[in-house]
Amino acid sequence: MVIFYKKSMKGQAYINNQDISKWGASFAKGAYEALLKPAPTKENVRNESRIEDGVREDTSNIRLSERTISLPFWIVGTSEDDYLAKYEDFLDEIASGVIVLKVPALKKVYKLIYSDCSSYGHYNRTKGKIILKLKEPNPRDREFL
């Protein structure tokens, strides 16, 4: 007989200093990859002159642009009512303004803003997967743990 133990999700991440397990939430597959993906750079200053071949491009001051992160979460409740209550509370917190996302495994704290939900699906209204689109206005404005 094989027994599977459910790994505790406590301490996986914190949103605004609250453990995401409070909402029955945990990261879904691809969350760490989405957070670790590098930010794009802003377009460099370019000069295209008709009297020279090609272009001149100034790469002496490379700056990062804002980035959009698609962050997947599972939300699990013990019953239909518990799931729906946790789901609504989670969405209220996400849409409350700036999201300070602390991820101990990555040793980073991200400052994010909710912009959209790109995907949602539920299973018997006791478990759901939601993919949030979050903006990181300044990828250099992070804290390191």
mmCIF file with all atom_site columns, N, CA, C and O in Angstrom, residues 2 7 11 13-14 16 18 25 28 30 44 49 54 57 71 77 82 86 89 95 97 100 105 119 124 128 130 133 136:
data_model
loop_
_atom_site.group_PDB
_atom_site.id
_atom_site.type_symbol
_atom_site.label_atom_id
_atom_site.label_alt_id
_atom_site.label_comp_id
_atom_site.label_asym_id
_atom_site.label_entity_id
_atom_site.label_seq_id
_atom_site.pdbx_PDB_ins_code
_atom_site.Cartn_x
_atom_site.Cartn_y
_atom_site.Cartn_z
_atom_site.occupancy
_atom_site.B_iso_or_equiv
_atom_site.pdbx_formal_charge
_atom_site.auth_seq_id
_atom_site.auth_comp_id
_atom_site.auth_asym_id
_atom_site.auth_atom_id
_atom_site.pdbx_PDB_model_num
ATOM 1   N N  . VAL A 1 2   ? 0.610   2.193  -0.895  1.00 0.00 ? 2   VAL A N  1
ATOM 2   C CA . VAL A 1 2   ? 1.378   3.430  -0.997  1.00 0.00 ? 2   VAL A CA 1
ATOM 3   C C  . VAL A 1 2   ? 0.571   4.552  -0.368  1.00 0.00 ? 2   VAL A C  1
ATOM 4   O O  . VAL A 1 2   ? -0.612  4.726  -0.660  1.00 0.00 ? 2   VAL A O  1
ATOM 5   N N  . LYS A 1 7   ? 2.199   17.716 1.013   1.00 0.00 ? 7   LYS A N  1
ATOM 6   C CA . LYS A 1 7   ? 3.229   18.630 1.507   1.00 0.00 ? 7   LYS A CA 1
ATOM 7   C C  . LYS A 1 7   ? 2.559   19.922 1.977   1.00 0.00 ? 7   LYS A C  1
ATOM 8   O O  . LYS A 1 7   ? 1.709   20.476 1.296   1.00 0.00 ? 7   LYS A O  1
ATOM 9   N N  . GLY A 1 11  ? 4.225   28.909 4.380   1.00 0.00 ? 11  GLY A N  1
ATOM 10  C CA . GLY A 1 11  ? 5.517   29.549 4.191   1.00 0.00 ? 11  GLY A CA 1
ATOM 11  C C  . GLY A 1 11  ? 6.026   29.562 2.761   1.00 0.00 ? 11  GLY A C  1
ATOM 12  O O  . GLY A 1 11  ? 7.132   30.011 2.501   1.00 0.00 ? 11  GLY A O  1
ATOM 13  N N  . ALA A 1 13  ? 4.840   31.363 0.217   1.00 0.00 ? 13  ALA A N  1
ATOM 14  C CA . ALA A 1 13  ? 4.875   32.758 -0.225  1.00 0.00 ? 13  ALA A CA 1
ATOM 15  C C  . ALA A 1 13  ? 3.972   33.580 0.691   1.00 0.00 ? 13  ALA A C  1
ATOM 16  O O  . ALA A 1 13  ? 3.073   33.041 1.354   1.00 0.00 ? 13  ALA A O  1
ATOM 17  N N  . TYR A 1 14  ? 4.234   34.876 0.694   1.00 0.00 ? 14  TYR A N  1
ATOM 18  C CA . TYR A 1 14  ? 3.456   35.809 1.513   1.00 0.00 ? 14  TYR A CA 1
ATOM 19  C C  . TYR A 1 14  ? 3.015   36.966 0.629   1.00 0.00 ? 14  TYR A C  1
ATOM 20  O O  . TYR A 1 14  ? 3.814   37.522 -0.125  1.00 0.00 ? 14  TYR A O  1
ATOM 21  N N  . ASN A 1 16  ? 1.485   40.670 1.002   1.00 0.00 ? 16  ASN A N  1
ATOM 22  C CA . ASN A 1 16  ? 1.272   41.744 1.983   1.00 0.00 ? 16  ASN A CA 1
ATOM 23  C C  . ASN A 1 16  ? 1.397   41.229 3.418   1.00 0.00 ? 16  ASN A C  1
ATOM 24  O O  . ASN A 1 16  ? 0.540   41.462 4.261   1.00 0.00 ? 16  ASN A O  1
ATOM 25  N N  . GLN A 1 18  ? 1.009   38.291 4.597   1.00 0.00 ? 18  GLN A N  1
ATOM 26  C CA . GLN A 1 18  ? 0.081   37.225 4.973   1.00 0.00 ? 18  GLN A CA 1
ATOM 27  C C  . GLN A 1 18  ? 0.431   35.962 4.193   1.00 0.00 ? 18  GLN A C  1
ATOM 28  O O  . GLN A 1 18  ? 0.566   36.009 2.974   1.00 0.00 ? 18  GLN A O  1
ATOM 29  N N  . ALA A 1 25  ? -4.195  28.927 -0.743  1.00 0.00 ? 25  ALA A N  1
ATOM 30  C CA . ALA A 1 25  ? -3.483  29.121 -1.997  1.00 0.00 ? 25  ALA A CA 1
ATOM 31  C C  . ALA A 1 25  ? -2.081  28.518 -1.947  1.00 0.00 ? 25  ALA A C  1
ATOM 32  O O  . ALA A 1 25  ? -1.468  28.419 -0.887  1.00 0.00 ? 25  ALA A O  1
ATOM 33  N N  . ALA A 1 28  ? 1.151   27.225 -8.442  1.00 0.00 ? 28  ALA A N  1
ATOM 34  C CA . ALA A 1 28  ? 0.956   26.131 -9.393  1.00 0.00 ? 28  ALA A CA 1
ATOM 35  C C  . ALA A 1 28  ? 2.230   25.991 -10.231 1.00 0.00 ? 28  ALA A C  1
ATOM 36  O O  . ALA A 1 28  ? 3.144   26.829 -10.150 1.00 0.00 ? 28  ALA A O  1
ATOM 37  N N  . GLY A 1 30  ? 4.989   26.302 -12.774 1.00 0.00 ? 30  GLY A N  1
ATOM 38  C CA . GLY A 1 30  ? 5.394   27.430 -13.606 1.00 0.00 ? 30  GLY A CA 1
ATOM 39  C C  . GLY A 1 30  ? 5.529   28.747 -12.860 1.00 0.00 ? 30  GLY A C  1
ATOM 40  O O  . GLY A 1 30  ? 5.980   29.732 -13.437 1.00 0.00 ? 30  GLY A O  1
ATOM 41  N N  . ASN A 1 44  ? 17.170  51.145 -26.594 1.00 0.00 ? 44  ASN A N  1
ATOM 42  C CA . ASN A 1 44  ? 18.351  51.999 -26.509 1.00 0.00 ? 44  ASN A CA 1
ATOM 43  C C  . ASN A 1 44  ? 18.167  53.256 -27.353 1.00 0.00 ? 44  ASN A C  1
ATOM 44  O O  . ASN A 1 44  ? 17.390  53.273 -28.310 1.00 0.00 ? 44  ASN A O  1
ATOM 45  N N  . SER A 1 49  ? 21.508  58.181 -39.168 1.00 0.00 ? 49  SER A N  1
ATOM 46  C CA . SER A 1 49  ? 21.869  59.319 -40.007 1.00 0.00 ? 49  SER A CA 1
ATOM 47  C C  . SER A 1 49  ? 21.945  58.893 -41.463 1.00 0.00 ? 49  SER A C  1
ATOM 48  O O  . SER A 1 49  ? 22.473  57.823 -41.781 1.00 0.00 ? 49  SER A O  1
ATOM 49  N N  . GLY A 1 54  ? 24.396  52.204 -41.646 1.00 0.00 ? 54  GLY A N  1
ATOM 50  C CA . GLY A 1 54  ? 23.885  51.588 -40.420 1.00 0.00 ? 54  GLY A CA 1
ATOM 51  C C  . GLY A 1 54  ? 23.321  52.597 -39.441 1.00 0.00 ? 54  GLY A C  1
ATOM 52  O O  . GLY A 1 54  ? 22.853  53.674 -39.824 1.00 0.00 ? 54  GLY A O  1
ATOM 53  N N  . GLU A 1 57  ? 24.005  53.071 -31.934 1.00 0.00 ? 57  GLU A N  1
ATOM 54  C CA . GLU A 1 57  ? 23.142  52.706 -30.811 1.00 0.00 ? 57  GLU A CA 1
ATOM 55  C C  . GLU A 1 57  ? 23.936  52.837 -29.520 1.00 0.00 ? 57  GLU A C  1
ATOM 56  O O  . GLU A 1 57  ? 24.999  52.250 -29.371 1.00 0.00 ? 57  GLU A O  1
ATOM 57  N N  . LEU A 1 71  ? 1.237   34.641 -13.198 1.00 0.00 ? 71  LEU A N  1
ATOM 58  C CA . LEU A 1 71  ? 1.553   33.857 -12.005 1.00 0.00 ? 71  LEU A CA 1
ATOM 59  C C  . LEU A 1 71  ? 0.399   32.910 -11.667 1.00 0.00 ? 71  LEU A C  1
ATOM 60  O O  . LEU A 1 71  ? -0.693  33.352 -11.317 1.00 0.00 ? 71  LEU A O  1
ATOM 61  N N  . GLY A 1 77  ? -10.260 24.661 -0.975  1.00 0.00 ? 77  GLY A N  1
ATOM 62  C CA . GLY A 1 77  ? -11.111 24.770 0.208   1.00 0.00 ? 77  GLY A CA 1
ATOM 63  C C  . GLY A 1 77  ? -11.553 23.395 0.670   1.00 0.00 ? 77  GLY A C  1
ATOM 64  O O  . GLY A 1 77  ? -11.475 22.421 -0.085  1.00 0.00 ? 77  GLY A O  1
ATOM 65  N N  . ASP A 1 82  ? -16.317 27.011 1.844   1.00 0.00 ? 82  ASP A N  1
ATOM 66  C CA . ASP A 1 82  ? -14.966 27.391 2.268   1.00 0.00 ? 82  ASP A CA 1
ATOM 67  C C  . ASP A 1 82  ? -14.144 27.854 1.073   1.00 0.00 ? 82  ASP A C  1
ATOM 68  O O  . ASP A 1 82  ? -13.459 28.879 1.133   1.00 0.00 ? 82  ASP A O  1
ATOM 69  N N  . LYS A 1 86  ? -12.645 31.658 0.540   1.00 0.00 ? 86  LYS A N  1
ATOM 70  C CA . LYS A 1 86  ? -11.200 31.872 0.390   1.00 0.00 ? 86  LYS A CA 1
ATOM 71  C C  . LYS A 1 86  ? -10.890 32.535 -0.952  1.00 0.00 ? 86  LYS A C  1
ATOM 72  O O  . LYS A 1 86  ? -10.044 33.434 -1.032  1.00 0.00 ? 86  LYS A O  1
ATOM 73  N N  . ASP A 1 89  ? -11.857 36.262 -0.763  1.00 0.00 ? 89  ASP A N  1
ATOM 74  C CA . ASP A 1 89  ? -10.901 36.975 0.089   1.00 0.00 ? 89  ASP A CA 1
ATOM 75  C C  . ASP A 1 89  ? -9.559  37.152 -0.622  1.00 0.00 ? 89  ASP A C  1
ATOM 76  O O  . ASP A 1 89  ? -8.927  38.203 -0.512  1.00 0.00 ? 89  ASP A O  1
ATOM 77  N N  . ALA A 1 95  ? -6.547  42.673 -5.417  1.00 0.00 ? 95  ALA A N  1
ATOM 78  C CA . ALA A 1 95  ? -7.002  43.908 -6.067  1.00 0.00 ? 95  ALA A CA 1
ATOM 79  C C  . ALA A 1 95  ? -6.928  45.126 -5.152  1.00 0.00 ? 95  ALA A C  1
ATOM 80  O O  . ALA A 1 95  ? -7.415  46.186 -5.510  1.00 0.00 ? 95  ALA A O  1
ATOM 81  N N  . GLY A 1 97  ? -4.397  46.974 -4.277  1.00 0.00 ? 97  GLY A N  1
ATOM 82  C CA . GLY A 1 97  ? -3.351  47.956 -4.577  1.00 0.00 ? 97  GLY A CA 1
ATOM 83  C C  . GLY A 1 97  ? -2.040  47.251 -4.844  1.00 0.00 ? 97  GLY A C  1
ATOM 84  O O  . GLY A 1 97  ? -1.998  46.220 -5.503  1.00 0.00 ? 97  GLY A O  1
ATOM 85  N N  . VAL A 1 100 ? 2.847   43.135 -2.245  1.00 0.00 ? 100 VAL A N  1
ATOM 86  C CA . VAL A 1 100 ? 4.220   42.836 -1.838  1.00 0.00 ? 100 VAL A CA 1
ATOM 87  C C  . VAL A 1 100 ? 4.289   41.316 -1.693  1.00 0.00 ? 100 VAL A C  1
ATOM 88  O O  . VAL A 1 100 ? 3.697   40.748 -0.788  1.00 0.00 ? 100 VAL A O  1
ATOM 89  N N  . ALA A 1 105 ? 11.734  30.858 -0.955  1.00 0.00 ? 105 ALA A N  1
ATOM 90  C CA . ALA A 1 105 ? 12.539  29.918 -1.741  1.00 0.00 ? 105 ALA A CA 1
ATOM 91  C C  . ALA A 1 105 ? 13.436  30.635 -2.746  1.00 0.00 ? 105 ALA A C  1
ATOM 92  O O  . ALA A 1 105 ? 14.519  30.157 -3.077  1.00 0.00 ? 105 ALA A O  1
ATOM 93  N N  . SER A 1 119 ? -6.610  33.369 -16.809 1.00 0.00 ? 119 SER A N  1
ATOM 94  C CA . SER A 1 119 ? -7.231  32.051 -16.865 1.00 0.00 ? 119 SER A CA 1
ATOM 95  C C  . SER A 1 119 ? -7.800  31.693 -15.498 1.00 0.00 ? 119 SER A C  1
ATOM 96  O O  . SER A 1 119 ? -7.234  32.040 -14.470 1.00 0.00 ? 119 SER A O  1
ATOM 97  N N  . ASN A 1 124 ? -15.305 21.197 -9.045  1.00 0.00 ? 124 ASN A N  1
ATOM 98  C CA . ASN A 1 124 ? -16.356 20.963 -8.041  1.00 0.00 ? 124 ASN A CA 1
ATOM 99  C C  . ASN A 1 124 ? -16.447 22.091 -7.005  1.00 0.00 ? 124 ASN A C  1
ATOM 100 O O  . ASN A 1 124 ? -16.864 21.875 -5.886  1.00 0.00 ? 124 ASN A O  1
ATOM 101 N N  . GLY A 1 128 ? -9.538  25.407 -7.291  1.00 0.00 ? 128 GLY A N  1
ATOM 102 C CA . GLY A 1 128 ? -9.490  26.183 -8.522  1.00 0.00 ? 128 GLY A CA 1
ATOM 103 C C  . GLY A 1 128 ? -8.078  26.610 -8.856  1.00 0.00 ? 128 GLY A C  1
ATOM 104 O O  . GLY A 1 128 ? -7.234  26.762 -7.978  1.00 0.00 ? 128 GLY A O  1
ATOM 105 N N  . ILE A 1 130 ? -6.016  29.630 -10.855 1.00 0.00 ? 130 ILE A N  1
ATOM 106 C CA . ILE A 1 130 ? -6.158  30.973 -11.381 1.00 0.00 ? 130 ILE A CA 1
ATOM 107 C C  . ILE A 1 130 ? -4.784  31.462 -11.816 1.00 0.00 ? 130 ILE A C  1
ATOM 108 O O  . ILE A 1 130 ? -3.794  31.224 -11.121 1.00 0.00 ? 130 ILE A O  1
ATOM 109 N N  . LYS A 1 133 ? -2.354  38.034 -14.016 1.00 0.00 ? 133 LYS A N  1
ATOM 110 C CA . LYS A 1 133 ? -1.393  38.866 -14.727 1.00 0.00 ? 133 LYS A CA 1
ATOM 111 C C  . LYS A 1 133 ? -1.041  40.017 -13.800 1.00 0.00 ? 133 LYS A C  1
ATOM 112 O O  . LYS A 1 133 ? -1.916  40.784 -13.388 1.00 0.00 ? 133 LYS A O  1
ATOM 113 N N  . GLU A 1 136 ? 5.131   44.329 -12.818 1.00 0.00 ? 136 GLU A N  1
ATOM 114 C CA . GLU A 1 136 ? 6.233   44.733 -11.946 1.00 0.00 ? 136 GLU A CA 1
ATOM 115 C C  . GLU A 1 136 ? 6.783   46.029 -12.546 1.00 0.00 ? 136 GLU A C  1
ATOM 116 O O  . GLU A 1 136 ? 7.550   46.001 -13.510 1.00 0.00 ? 136 GLU A O  1
#
